[in-house]
Tab-separated table of C-alpha atoms and ligand atoms in Angstrom:
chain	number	residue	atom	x	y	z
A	30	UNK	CA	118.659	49.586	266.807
A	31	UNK	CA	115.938	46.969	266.862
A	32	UNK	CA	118.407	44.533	264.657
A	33	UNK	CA	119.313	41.163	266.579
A	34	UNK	CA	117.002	41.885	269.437
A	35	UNK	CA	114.516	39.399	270.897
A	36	UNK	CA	111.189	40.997	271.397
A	37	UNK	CA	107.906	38.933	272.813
A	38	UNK	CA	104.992	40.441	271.658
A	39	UNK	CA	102.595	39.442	273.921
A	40	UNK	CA	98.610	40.024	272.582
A	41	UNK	CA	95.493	40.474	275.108
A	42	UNK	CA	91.980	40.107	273.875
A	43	UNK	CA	91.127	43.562	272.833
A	44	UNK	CA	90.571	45.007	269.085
A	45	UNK	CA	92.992	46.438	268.868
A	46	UNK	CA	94.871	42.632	268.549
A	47	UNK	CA	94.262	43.208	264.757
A	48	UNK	CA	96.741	45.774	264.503
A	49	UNK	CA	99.733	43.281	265.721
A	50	UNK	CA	99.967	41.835	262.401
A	51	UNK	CA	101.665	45.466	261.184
A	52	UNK	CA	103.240	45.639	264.768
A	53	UNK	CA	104.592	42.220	264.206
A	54	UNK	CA	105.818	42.855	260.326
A	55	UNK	CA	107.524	46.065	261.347
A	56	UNK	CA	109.667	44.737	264.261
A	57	UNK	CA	110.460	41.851	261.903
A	58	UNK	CA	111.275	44.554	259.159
A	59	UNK	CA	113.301	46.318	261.454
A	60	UNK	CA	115.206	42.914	262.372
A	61	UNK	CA	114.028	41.976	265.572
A	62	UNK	CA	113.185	38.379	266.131
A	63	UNK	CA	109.375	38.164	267.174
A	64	UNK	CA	108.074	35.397	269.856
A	65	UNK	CA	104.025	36.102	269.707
A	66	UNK	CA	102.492	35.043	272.762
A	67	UNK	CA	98.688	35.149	273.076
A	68	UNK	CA	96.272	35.154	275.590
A	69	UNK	CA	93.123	32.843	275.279
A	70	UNK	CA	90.870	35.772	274.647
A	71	UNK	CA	93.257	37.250	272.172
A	72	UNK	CA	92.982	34.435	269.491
A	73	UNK	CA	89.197	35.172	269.351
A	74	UNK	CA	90.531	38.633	267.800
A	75	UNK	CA	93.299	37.452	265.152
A	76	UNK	CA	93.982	34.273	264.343
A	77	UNK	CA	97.515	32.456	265.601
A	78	UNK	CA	98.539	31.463	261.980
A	79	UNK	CA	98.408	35.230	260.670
A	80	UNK	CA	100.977	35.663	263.733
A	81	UNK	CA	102.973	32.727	263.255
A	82	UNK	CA	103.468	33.447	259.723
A	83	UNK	CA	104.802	36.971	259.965
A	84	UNK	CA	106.838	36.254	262.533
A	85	UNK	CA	108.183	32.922	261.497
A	86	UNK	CA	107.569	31.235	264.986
A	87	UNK	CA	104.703	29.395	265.952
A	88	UNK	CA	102.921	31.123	268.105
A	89	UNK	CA	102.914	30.541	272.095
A	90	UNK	CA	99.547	30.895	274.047
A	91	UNK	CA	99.329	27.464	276.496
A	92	UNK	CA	101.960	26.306	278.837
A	93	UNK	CA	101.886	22.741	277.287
A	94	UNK	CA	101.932	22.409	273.282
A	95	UNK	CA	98.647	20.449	272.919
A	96	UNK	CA	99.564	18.483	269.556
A	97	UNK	CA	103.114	17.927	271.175
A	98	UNK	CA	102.742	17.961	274.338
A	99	UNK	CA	105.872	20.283	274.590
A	100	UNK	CA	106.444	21.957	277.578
A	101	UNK	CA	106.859	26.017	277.381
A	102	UNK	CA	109.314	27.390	279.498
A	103	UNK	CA	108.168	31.405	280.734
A	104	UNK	CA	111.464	31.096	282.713
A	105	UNK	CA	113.268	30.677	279.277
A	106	UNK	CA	111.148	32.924	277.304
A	107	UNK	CA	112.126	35.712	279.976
A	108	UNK	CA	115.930	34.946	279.916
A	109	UNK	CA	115.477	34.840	275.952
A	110	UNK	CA	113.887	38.389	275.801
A	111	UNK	CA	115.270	41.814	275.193
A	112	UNK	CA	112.216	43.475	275.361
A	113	UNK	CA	108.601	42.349	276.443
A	114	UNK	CA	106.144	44.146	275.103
A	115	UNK	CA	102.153	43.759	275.893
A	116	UNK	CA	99.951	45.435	273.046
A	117	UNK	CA	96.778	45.683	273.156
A	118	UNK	CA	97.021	45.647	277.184
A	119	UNK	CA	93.523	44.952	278.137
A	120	UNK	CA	92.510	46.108	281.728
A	121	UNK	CA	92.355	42.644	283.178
A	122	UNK	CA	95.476	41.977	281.679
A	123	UNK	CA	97.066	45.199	283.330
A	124	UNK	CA	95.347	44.005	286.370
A	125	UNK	CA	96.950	40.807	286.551
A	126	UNK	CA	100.445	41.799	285.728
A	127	UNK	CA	100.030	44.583	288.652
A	128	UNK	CA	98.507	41.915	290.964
A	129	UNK	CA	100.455	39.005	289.655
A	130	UNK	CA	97.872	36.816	289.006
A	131	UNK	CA	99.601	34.562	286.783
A	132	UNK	CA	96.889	32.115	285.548
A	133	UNK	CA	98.022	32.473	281.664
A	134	UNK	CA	101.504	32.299	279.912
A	135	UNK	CA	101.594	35.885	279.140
A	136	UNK	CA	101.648	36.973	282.409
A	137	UNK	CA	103.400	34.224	283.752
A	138	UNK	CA	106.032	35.160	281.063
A	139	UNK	CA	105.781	38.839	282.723
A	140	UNK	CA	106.984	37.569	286.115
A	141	UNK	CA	109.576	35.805	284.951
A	142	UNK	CA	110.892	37.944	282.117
A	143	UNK	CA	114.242	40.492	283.309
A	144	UNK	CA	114.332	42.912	280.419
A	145	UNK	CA	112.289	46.003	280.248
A	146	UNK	CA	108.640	45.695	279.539
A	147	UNK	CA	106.138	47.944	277.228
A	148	UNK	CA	102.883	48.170	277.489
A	149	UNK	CA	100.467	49.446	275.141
A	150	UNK	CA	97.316	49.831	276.814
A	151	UNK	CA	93.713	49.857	275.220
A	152	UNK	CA	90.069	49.916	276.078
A	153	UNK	CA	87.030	52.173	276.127
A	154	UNK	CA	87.713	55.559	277.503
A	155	UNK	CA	85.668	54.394	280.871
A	156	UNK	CA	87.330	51.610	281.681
A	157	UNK	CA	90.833	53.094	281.006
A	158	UNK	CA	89.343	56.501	283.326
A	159	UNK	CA	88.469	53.643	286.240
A	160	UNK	CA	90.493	54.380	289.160
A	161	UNK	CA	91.408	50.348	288.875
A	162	UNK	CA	92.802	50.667	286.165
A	163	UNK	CA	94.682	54.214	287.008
A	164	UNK	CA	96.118	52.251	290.319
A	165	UNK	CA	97.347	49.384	288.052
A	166	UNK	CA	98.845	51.253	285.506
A	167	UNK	CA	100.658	53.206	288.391
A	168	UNK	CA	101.440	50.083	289.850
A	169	UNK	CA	103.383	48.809	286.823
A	170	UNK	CA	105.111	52.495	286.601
A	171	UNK	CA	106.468	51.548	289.805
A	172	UNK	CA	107.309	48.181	289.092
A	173	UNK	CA	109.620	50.262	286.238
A	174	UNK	CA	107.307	49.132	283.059
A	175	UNK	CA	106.884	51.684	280.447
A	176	UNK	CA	103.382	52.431	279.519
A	177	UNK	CA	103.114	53.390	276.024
A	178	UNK	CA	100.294	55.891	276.392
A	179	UNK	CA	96.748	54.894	274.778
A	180	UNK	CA	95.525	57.766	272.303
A	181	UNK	CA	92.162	59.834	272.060
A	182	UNK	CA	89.835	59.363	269.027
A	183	UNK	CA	87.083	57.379	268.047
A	184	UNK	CA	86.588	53.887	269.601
A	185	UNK	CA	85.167	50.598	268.418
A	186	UNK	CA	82.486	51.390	270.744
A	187	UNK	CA	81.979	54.278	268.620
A	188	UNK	CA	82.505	56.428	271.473
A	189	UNK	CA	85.230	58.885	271.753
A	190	UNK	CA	87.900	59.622	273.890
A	191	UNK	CA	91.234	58.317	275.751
A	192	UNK	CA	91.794	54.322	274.511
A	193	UNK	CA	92.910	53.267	271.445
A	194	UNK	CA	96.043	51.643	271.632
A	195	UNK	CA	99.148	53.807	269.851
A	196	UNK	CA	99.414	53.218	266.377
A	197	UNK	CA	102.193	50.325	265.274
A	198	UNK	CA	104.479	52.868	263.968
A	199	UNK	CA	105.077	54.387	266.903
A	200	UNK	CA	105.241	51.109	269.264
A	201	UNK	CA	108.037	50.356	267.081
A	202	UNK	CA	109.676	54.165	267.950
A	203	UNK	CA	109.147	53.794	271.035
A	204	UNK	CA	111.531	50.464	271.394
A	205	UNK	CA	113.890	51.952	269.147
A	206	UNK	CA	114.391	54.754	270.654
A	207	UNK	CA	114.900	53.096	273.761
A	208	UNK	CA	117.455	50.898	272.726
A	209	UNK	CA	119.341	53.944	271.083
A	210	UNK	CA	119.721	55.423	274.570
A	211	UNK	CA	120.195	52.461	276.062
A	212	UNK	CA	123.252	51.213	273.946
A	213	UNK	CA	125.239	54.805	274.286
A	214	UNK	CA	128.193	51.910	275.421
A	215	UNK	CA	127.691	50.019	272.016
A	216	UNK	CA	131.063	48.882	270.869
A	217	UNK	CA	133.285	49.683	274.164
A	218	UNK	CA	135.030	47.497	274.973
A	219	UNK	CA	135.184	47.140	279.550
A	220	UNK	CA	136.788	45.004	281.778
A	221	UNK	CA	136.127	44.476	285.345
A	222	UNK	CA	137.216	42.475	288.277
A	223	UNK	CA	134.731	41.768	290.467
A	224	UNK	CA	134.297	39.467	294.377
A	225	UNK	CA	137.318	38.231	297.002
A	226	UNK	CA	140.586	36.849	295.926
A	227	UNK	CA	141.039	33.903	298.013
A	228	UNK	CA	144.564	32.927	298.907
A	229	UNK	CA	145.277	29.180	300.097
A	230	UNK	CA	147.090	28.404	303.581
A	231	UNK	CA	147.017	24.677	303.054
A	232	UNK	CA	144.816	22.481	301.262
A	233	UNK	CA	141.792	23.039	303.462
A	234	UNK	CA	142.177	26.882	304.564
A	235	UNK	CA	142.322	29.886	302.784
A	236	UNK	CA	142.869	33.611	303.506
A	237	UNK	CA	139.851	35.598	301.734
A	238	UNK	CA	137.429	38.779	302.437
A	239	UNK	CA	133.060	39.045	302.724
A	240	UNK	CA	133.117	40.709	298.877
A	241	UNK	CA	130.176	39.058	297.435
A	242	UNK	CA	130.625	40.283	294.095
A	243	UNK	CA	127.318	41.744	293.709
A	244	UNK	CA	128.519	45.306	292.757
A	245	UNK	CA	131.094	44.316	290.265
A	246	UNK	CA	128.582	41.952	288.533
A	247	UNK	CA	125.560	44.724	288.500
A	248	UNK	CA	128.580	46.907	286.684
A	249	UNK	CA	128.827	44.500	284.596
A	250	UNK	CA	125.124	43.659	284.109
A	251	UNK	CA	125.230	47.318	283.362
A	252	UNK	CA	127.471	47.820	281.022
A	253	UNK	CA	126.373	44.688	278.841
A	254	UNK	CA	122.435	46.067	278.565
A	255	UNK	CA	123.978	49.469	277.346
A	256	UNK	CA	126.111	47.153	274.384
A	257	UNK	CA	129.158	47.518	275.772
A	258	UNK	CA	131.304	44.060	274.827
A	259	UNK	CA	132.198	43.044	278.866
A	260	UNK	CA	135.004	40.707	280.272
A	261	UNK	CA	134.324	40.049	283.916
A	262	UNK	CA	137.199	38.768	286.180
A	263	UNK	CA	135.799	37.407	288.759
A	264	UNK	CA	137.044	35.709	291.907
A	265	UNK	CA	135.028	32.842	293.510
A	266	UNK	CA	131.555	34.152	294.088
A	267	UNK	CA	127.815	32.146	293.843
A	268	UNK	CA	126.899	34.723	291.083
A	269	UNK	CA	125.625	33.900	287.906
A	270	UNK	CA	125.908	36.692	284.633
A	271	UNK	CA	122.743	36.672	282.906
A	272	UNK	CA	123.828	39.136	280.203
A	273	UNK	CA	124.651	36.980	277.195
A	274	UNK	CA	127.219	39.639	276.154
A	275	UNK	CA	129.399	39.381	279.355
A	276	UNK	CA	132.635	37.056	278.607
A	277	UNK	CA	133.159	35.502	281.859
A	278	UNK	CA	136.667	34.423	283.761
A	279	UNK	CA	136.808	33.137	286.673
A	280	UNK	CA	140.060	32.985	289.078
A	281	UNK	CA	140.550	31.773	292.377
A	282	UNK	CA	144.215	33.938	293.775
A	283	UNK	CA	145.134	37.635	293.318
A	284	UNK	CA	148.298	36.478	291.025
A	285	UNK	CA	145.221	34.756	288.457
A	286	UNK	CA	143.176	37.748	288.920
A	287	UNK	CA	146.402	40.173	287.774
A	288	UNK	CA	147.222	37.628	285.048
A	289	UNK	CA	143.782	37.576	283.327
A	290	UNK	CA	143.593	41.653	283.829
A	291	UNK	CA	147.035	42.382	282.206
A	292	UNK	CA	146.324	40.091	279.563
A	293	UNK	CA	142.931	41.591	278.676
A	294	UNK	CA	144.654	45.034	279.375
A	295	UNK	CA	145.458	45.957	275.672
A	296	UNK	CA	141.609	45.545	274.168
A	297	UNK	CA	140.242	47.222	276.953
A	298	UNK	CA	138.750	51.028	276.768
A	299	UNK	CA	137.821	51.198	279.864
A	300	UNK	CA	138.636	49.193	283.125
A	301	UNK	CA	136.664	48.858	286.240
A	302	UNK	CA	138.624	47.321	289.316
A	303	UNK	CA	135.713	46.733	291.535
A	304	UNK	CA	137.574	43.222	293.472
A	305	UNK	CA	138.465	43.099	297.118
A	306	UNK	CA	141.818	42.027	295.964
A	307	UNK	CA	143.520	39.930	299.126
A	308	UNK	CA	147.157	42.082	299.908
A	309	UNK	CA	148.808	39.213	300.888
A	310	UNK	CA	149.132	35.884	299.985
A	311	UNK	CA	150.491	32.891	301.815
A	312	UNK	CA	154.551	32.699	300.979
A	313	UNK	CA	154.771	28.926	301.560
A	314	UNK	CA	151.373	27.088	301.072
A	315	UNK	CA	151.432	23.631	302.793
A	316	UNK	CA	150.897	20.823	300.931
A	317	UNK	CA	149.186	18.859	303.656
A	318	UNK	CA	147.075	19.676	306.161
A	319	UNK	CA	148.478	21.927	308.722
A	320	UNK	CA	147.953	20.256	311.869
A	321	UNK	CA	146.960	21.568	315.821
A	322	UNK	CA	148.908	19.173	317.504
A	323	UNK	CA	152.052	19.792	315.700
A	324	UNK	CA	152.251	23.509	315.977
A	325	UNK	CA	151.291	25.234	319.600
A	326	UNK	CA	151.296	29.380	318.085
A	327	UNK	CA	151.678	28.678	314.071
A	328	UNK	CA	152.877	31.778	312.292
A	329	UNK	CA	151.658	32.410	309.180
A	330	UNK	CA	154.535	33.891	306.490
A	331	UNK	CA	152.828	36.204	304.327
A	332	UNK	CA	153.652	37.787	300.780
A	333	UNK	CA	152.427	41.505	299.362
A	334	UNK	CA	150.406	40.654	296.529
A	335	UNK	CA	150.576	42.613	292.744
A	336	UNK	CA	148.540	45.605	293.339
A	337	UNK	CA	146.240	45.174	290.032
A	338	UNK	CA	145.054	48.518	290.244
A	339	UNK	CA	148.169	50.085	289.940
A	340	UNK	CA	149.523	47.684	287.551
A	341	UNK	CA	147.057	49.071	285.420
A	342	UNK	CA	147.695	52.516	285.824
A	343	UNK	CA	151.164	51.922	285.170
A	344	UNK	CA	150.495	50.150	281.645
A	345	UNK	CA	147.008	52.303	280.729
A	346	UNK	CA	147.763	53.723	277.293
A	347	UNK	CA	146.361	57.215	276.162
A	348	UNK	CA	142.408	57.061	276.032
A	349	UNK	CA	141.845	54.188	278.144
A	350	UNK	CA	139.952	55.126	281.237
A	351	UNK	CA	140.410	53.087	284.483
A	352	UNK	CA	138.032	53.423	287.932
A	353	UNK	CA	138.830	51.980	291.070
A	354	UNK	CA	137.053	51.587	294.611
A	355	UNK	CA	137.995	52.167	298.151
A	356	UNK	CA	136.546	50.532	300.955
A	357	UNK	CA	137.122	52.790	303.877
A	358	UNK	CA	136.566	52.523	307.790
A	359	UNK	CA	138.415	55.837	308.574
A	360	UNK	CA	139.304	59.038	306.858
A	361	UNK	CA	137.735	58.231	303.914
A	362	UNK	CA	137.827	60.852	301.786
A	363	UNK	CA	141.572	61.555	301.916
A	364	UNK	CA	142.386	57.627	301.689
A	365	UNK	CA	140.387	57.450	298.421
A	366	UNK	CA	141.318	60.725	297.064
A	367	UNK	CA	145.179	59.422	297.603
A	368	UNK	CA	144.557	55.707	296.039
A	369	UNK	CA	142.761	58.042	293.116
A	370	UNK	CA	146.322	59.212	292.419
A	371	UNK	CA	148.744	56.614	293.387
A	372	UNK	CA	146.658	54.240	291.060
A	373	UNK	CA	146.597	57.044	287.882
A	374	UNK	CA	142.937	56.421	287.912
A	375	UNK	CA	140.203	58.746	286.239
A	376	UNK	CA	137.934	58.248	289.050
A	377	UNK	CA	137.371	56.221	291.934
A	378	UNK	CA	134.196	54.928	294.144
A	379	UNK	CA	134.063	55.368	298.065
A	380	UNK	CA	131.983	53.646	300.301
A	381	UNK	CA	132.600	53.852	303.580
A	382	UNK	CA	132.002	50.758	306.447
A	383	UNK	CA	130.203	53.272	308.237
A	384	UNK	CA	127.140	53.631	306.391
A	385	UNK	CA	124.562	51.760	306.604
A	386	UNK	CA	123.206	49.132	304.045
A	387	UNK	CA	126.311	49.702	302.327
A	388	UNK	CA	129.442	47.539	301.237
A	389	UNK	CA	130.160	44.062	301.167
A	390	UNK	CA	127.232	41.534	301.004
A	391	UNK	CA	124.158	43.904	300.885
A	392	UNK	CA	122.077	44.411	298.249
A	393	UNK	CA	122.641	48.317	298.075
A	394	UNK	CA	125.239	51.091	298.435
A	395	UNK	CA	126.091	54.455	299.035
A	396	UNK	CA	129.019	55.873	296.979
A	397	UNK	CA	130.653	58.650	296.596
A	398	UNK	CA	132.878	59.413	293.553
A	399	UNK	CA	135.872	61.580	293.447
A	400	UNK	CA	137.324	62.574	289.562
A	401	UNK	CA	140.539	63.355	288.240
A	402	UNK	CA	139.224	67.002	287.674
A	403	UNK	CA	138.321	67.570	291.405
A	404	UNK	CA	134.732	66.596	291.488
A	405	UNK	CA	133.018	64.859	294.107
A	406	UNK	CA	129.752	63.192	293.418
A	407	UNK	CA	127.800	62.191	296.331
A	408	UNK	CA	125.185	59.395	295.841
A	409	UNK	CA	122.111	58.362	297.534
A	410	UNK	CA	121.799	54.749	299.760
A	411	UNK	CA	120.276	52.579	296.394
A	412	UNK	CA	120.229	49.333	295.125
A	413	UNK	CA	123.526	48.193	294.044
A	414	UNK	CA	122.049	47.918	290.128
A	415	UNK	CA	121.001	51.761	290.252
A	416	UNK	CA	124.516	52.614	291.531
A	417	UNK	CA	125.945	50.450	288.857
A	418	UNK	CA	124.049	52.857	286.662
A	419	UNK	CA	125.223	56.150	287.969
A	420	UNK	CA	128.977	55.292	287.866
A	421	UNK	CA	128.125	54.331	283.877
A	422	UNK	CA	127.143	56.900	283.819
A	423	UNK	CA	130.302	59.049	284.853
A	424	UNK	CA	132.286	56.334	282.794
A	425	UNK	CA	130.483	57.009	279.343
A	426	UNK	CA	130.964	61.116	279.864
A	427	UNK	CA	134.683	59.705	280.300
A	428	UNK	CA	135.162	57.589	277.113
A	429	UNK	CA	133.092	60.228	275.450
A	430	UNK	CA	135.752	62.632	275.744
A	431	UNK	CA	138.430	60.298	274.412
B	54	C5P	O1	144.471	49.972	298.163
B	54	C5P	P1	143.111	49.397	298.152
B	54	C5P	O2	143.086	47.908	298.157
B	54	C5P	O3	142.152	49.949	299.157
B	54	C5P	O4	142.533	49.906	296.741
B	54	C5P	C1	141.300	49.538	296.279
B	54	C5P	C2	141.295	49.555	294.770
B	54	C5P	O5	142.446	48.916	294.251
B	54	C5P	C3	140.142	48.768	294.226
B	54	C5P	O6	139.792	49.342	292.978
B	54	C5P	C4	140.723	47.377	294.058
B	54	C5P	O7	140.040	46.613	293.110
B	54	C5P	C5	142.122	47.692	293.618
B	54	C5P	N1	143.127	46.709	294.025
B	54	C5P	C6	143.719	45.897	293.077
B	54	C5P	N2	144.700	45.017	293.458
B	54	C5P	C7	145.088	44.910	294.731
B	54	C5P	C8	144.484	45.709	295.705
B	54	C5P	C9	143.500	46.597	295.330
B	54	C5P	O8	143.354	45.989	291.915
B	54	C5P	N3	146.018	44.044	295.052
């Protein structure tokens, strides 16, 4: 599971640094490309060449190469990374990244890095018992880092008890693991349209909607960190992917946006029609300008647009599974329930207008899904990522049963 992934191993300056030449050779081992970054302290503990060597990448400690004078980019080192993980964490290490006192790479790295981060704590059994230390290490649970729990035994100090940093073995378990449960989409294969359609009037004026696009792209997001291969259609938003695995196309009109979807259609196991798809398009679009002067009550001629949803549902071959959403104002649950079967989907996501902090624009939702079998799932107000993990979720028990 480790096999392609990008893991920083950032060292602190504790002991325990010495054992990161057998962390470092068993991620490599495992094939996972290693970036070493090291703290000041931490080269006092094992030397950079013993790192670089193992890993086959020089080793990254200052923001500026000194011999070079190369610039080192945390910003790209976090894009670049899969996984971070910090081991040994020293307590003022632990401290910083809770505080975010970014005075070194490492934790500078930390700030900027968007994958999941370990960290292996270790220090003597007082320190690690200080209530600082306790609040920090909370802290970063809530931040959502894992802490790889420090083990009891005998410590450099000689004293015994709660500190030494888990054995290399396991730090390597640990990640796999996690990617193994993380990539329950590997090999899928999903598409999903995502943001407004935006149909012209004339060359200056258009007919659109307030999607933003941000649920369709945390879907996406989604499904690419649990391996799934992604195609995103998406209409004009400001978004950007950041999942290297999400095959991006971007349309302007509904008749684009049903184009690219019937055309991806075929390699598709599962489709997610998230886009606030316009209904109508403009029958005649002007070529110039439409001007005030010339028309005192203009009337706009307008044109029913392919329903893409049903389109799909139409053409969806045995096994594929397809999810649509419903924006409602009124009599929601009916109105989705019916667009669940007019559109032969497996399930469709609700959100009503009348909630709160939820549908177009914001940065969370509040869903409520209705199955082909009859269920109804009602969700919590969260942030439009988290809900992007609970419908997965429903998805995966869908192409599971395939
Ligand atoms: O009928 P309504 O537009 O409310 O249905 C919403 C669902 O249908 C969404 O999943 C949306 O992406 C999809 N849809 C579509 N093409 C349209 C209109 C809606 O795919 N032209």
């Amino acid at each position: 599971m480790l096999k392609g992934k990008h893991i920083i191993l950032g060292i602190t300056g504790g002991i325990a640094a010495y054992k990161c030449a057998t962390l470092t050779r068993l991620l490599v081992k495992a094939g996972a490309e290693v970036q070493v970054i090291m703290t000041p302290n931490a080269k006092q503990f094992i030397q950079p060449l013993t790192l670089s060597t193992l890993s086959g990448k020089p080793v990254i400690s200052e923001f500026f190469t000194a011999n070079t004078g190369q610039w080192n980019s945390h910003v790209d080192l976090g894009l670049w990374a899969d996984a971070l993980v910090i081991a040994p964490a020293t307590a003022s290490t632990i401290g910083k990244m809770a505080n975010g006192v970014a005075d070194n790479m490492l934790v500078t790295t930390y700030l900027s890095a968007k994958a999941p981060v370990f960290v292996a704590p270790s220090m003597d059994l007082d320190m690690m018992r200080h209530p600082s230390t306790l609040r920090n290490l909370e802290l970063l649970r809530s931040y959502g880092n894992h802490i790889i729990e420090p083990t009891a035994g005998e410590l450099a100090s000689h004293l015994i008890g709660k500190g030494r940093m888990e054995e290399p073995e396991n730090i390597v378990k640990v990640l796999d693991n996690f990617f193994k449960v993380n990539e329950d989409l590997k090999d899928k294969r999903v598409l999903i349209t995502a943001g407004p359609t935006v149909e012209k009037i004339d060359p200056v004026r258009y007919i659109s909607n307030f999607s933003s696009g941000k649920m369709g792209f945390a879907l996406a997001e989604e499904c690419a960190s649990r391996g799934a291969q992604v195609t995103l259609v998406a209409g004009p938003v400001s978004l950007k992917t950041e999942n290297a695995g999400i095959r991006r196309i971007d349309v302007t009109t509904a008749l684009e946006m049903h184009e690219a979807v019937m055309n991806e259609l075929p390699d598709s196991d599962a489709v997610i029609l998230c886009a606030a798809v316009a209904d109508y398009r403009v029958e005649h679009i002007a070529d110039k300008k439409i001007k005030r002067e010339k028309t005192e009550n203009p009337v706009i001629q307008l044109t029913p647009n392919p329903d893409i949803a049903r389109s799909v549902g139409q053409s969806k071959r045995p096994g594929q599974v397809t999810v649509g959403f419903a924006l409602e104002t009124d009599n929601e649950n009916v109105n989705a329930q019916g667009k669940l079967e007019r559109k032969n989907l497996n399930f469709i996501v609700m959100n009503s207008m009348r909630d709160k902090n939820a549908g177009f624009q914001v940065d969370t939702n509040k869903v409520t899904i209705f199955t082909d079998k009859g269920e109804t799932i009602e969700g919590e107000c969260k942030s439009k990522r988290d809900v992007a993990h609970d419908i997965i979720d429903v998805l995966h028990k869908y192409l599971d049963q395939q």
